[in-house]
mmCIF file of C-alpha atoms in Angstrom:
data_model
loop_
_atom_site.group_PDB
_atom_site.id
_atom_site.type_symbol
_atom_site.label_atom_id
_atom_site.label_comp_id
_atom_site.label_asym_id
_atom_site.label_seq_id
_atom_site.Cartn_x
_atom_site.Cartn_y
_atom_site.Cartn_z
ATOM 1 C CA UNK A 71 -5.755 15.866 3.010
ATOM 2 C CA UNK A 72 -7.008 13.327 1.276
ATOM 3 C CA UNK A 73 -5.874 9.412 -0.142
ATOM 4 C CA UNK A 74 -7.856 7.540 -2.611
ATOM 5 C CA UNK A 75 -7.215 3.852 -3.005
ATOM 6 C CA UNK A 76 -8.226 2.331 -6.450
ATOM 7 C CA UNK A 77 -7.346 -0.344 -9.217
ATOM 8 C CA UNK A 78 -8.984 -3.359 -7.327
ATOM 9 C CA UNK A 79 -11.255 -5.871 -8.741
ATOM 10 C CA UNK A 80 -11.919 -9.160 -9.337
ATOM 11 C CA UNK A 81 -9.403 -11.582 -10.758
ATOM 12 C CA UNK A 82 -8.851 -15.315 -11.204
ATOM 13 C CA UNK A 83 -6.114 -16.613 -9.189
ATOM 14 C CA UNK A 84 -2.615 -16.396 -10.958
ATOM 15 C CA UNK A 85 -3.754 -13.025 -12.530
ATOM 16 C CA UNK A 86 -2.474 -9.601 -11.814
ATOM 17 C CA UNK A 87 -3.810 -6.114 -10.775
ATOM 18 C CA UNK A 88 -2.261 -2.971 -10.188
ATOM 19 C CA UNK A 89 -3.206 -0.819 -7.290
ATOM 20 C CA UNK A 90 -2.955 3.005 -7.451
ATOM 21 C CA UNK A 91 -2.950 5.836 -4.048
ATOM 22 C CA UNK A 92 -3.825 8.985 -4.982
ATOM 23 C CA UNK A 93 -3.063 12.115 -2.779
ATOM 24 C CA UNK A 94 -5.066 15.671 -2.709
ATOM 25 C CA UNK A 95 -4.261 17.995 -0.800
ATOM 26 C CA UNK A 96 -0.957 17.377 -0.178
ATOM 27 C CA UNK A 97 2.166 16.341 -1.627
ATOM 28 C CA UNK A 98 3.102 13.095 -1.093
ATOM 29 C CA UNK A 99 7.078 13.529 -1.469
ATOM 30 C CA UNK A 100 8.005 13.906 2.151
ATOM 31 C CA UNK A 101 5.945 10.947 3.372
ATOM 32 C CA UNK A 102 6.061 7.307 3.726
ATOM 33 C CA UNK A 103 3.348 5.386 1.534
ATOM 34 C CA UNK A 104 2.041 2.089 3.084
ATOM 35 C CA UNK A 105 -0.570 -0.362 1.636
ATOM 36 C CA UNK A 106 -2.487 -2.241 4.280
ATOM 37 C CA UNK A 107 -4.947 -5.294 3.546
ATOM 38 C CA UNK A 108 -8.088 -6.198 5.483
ATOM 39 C CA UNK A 109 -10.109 -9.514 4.664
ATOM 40 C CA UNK A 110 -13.169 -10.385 6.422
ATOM 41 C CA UNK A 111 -12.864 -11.521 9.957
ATOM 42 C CA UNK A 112 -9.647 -10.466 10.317
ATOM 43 C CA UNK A 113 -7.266 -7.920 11.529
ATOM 44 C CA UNK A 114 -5.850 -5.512 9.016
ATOM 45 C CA UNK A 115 -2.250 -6.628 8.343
ATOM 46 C CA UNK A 116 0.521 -4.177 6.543
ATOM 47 C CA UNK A 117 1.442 -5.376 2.903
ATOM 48 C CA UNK A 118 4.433 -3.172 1.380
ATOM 49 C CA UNK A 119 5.533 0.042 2.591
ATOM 50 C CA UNK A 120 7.657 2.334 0.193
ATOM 51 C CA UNK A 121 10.112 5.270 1.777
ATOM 52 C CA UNK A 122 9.465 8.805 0.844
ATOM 53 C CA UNK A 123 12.051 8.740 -1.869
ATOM 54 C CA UNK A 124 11.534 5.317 -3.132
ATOM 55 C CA UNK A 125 14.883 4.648 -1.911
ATOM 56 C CA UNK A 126 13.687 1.258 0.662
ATOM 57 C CA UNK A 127 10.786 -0.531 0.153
ATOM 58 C CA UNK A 128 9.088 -3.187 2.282
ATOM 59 C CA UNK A 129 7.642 -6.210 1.850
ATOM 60 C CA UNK A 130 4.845 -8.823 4.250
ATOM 61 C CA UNK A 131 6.456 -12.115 3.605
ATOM 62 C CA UNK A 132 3.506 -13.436 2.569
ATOM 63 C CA UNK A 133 3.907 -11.289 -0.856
ATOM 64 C CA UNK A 134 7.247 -11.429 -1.187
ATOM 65 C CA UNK A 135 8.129 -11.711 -4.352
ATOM 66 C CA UNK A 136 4.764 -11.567 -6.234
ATOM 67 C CA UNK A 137 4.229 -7.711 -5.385
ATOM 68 C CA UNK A 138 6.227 -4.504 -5.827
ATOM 69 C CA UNK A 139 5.438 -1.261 -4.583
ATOM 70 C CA UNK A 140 6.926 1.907 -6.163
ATOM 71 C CA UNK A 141 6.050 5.562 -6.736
ATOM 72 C CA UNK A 142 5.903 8.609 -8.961
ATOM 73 C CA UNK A 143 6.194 11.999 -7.073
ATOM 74 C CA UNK A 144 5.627 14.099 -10.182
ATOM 75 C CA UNK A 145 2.202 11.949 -10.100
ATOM 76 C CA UNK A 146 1.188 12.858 -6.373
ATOM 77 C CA UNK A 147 0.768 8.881 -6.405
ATOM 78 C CA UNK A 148 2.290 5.250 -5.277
ATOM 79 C CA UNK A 149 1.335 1.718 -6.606
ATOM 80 C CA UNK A 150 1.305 -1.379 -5.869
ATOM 81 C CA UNK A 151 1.805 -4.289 -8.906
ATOM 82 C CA UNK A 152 0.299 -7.320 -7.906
ATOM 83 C CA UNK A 153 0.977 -10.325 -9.603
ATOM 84 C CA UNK A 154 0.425 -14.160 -8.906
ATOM 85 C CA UNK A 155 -2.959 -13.667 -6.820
ATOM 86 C CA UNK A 156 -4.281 -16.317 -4.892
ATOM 87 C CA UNK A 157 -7.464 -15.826 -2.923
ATOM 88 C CA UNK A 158 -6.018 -15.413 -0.151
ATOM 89 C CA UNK A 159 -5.244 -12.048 -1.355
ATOM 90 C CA UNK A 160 -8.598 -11.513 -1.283
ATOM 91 C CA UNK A 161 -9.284 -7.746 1.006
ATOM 92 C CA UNK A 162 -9.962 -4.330 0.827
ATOM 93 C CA UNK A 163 -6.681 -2.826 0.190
ATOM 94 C CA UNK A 164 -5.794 0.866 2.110
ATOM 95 C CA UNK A 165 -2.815 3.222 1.444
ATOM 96 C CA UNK A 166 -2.062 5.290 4.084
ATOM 97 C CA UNK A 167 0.884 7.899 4.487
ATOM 98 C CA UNK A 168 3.541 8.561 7.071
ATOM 99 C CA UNK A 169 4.792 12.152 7.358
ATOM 100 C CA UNK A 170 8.032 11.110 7.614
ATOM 101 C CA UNK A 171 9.421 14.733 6.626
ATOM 102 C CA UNK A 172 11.824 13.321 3.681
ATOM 103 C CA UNK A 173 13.835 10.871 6.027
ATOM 104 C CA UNK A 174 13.899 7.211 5.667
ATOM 105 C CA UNK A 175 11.141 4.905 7.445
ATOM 106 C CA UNK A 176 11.038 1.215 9.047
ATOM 107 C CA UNK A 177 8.707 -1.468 8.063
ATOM 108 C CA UNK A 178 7.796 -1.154 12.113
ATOM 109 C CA UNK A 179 7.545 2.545 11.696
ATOM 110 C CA UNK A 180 5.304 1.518 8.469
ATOM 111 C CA UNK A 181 2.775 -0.820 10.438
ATOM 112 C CA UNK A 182 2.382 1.622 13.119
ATOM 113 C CA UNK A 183 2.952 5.030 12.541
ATOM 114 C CA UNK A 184 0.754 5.878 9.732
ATOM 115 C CA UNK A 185 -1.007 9.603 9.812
ATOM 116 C CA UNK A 186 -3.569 9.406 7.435
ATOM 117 C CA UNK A 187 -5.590 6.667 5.580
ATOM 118 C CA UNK A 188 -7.250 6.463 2.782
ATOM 119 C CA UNK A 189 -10.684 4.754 1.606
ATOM 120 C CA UNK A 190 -10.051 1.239 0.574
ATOM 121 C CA UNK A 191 -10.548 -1.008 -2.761
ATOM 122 C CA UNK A 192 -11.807 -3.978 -2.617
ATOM 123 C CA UNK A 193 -9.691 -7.269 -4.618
ATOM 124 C CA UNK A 194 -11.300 -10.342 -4.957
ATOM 125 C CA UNK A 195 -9.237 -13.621 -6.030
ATOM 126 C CA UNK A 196 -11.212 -16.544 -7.546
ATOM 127 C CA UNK A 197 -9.557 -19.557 -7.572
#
């Protein structure tokens, strides 16, 4: 079981990147997909979580409105558009997945409940 993070970079604030979680190993329909940020010095915080059937999606306020999380099943994969970056955006990004068994999740189920994570990518705003 396996989740690969990737799609980050560097970008000049304003700009936009689009982050992809790839699963192996499993399927990722019957599971929550969350994307988690960490900057330096301090504590990872939860950015967007997206329901096992794409049906509720969640959202930090601090991105409201600039990203949007969504996700193709067929693809075995969930992304998160980011647009309007400011460097305070600046992290390594995580997905990580909830095995939420097809039902619906919470964004408090999202920040805490995760089963497996994934290796991060690193997004770097310049301003």
């Amino acid at each position: 079981v396996q989740l690969q993070a990737s799609g980050g970079g560097l970008v000049q604030a304003g700009g936009s990147l689009r982050l992809s979680c790839a699963a192996s190993g499993f399927t990722l329909d019957y599971y929550a997909i969350g994307w988690f940020r960490q900057a330096p010095g301090k504590e990872r915080e939860g950015v967007s979580c997206i329901s096992s059937s794409g049906g509720s999606t969640y959202y930090a306020d601090s991105v409201k409105g600039r990203f949007t999380i969504s996700r193709d099943n067929a693809k075995n994969t969930v992304y998160l558009q980011m647009n309007s970056l400011k460097p305070e955006d600046t992290a390594v990004y995580y997905c990580a997945a909830d095995h939420t068994k097809g039902f619906g999740t919470t964004w408090f189920r999202c920040l805490h409940g995760m089963d497996y994570w994934g290796k991060g990518t690193q997004v770097t705003v310049s301003s």
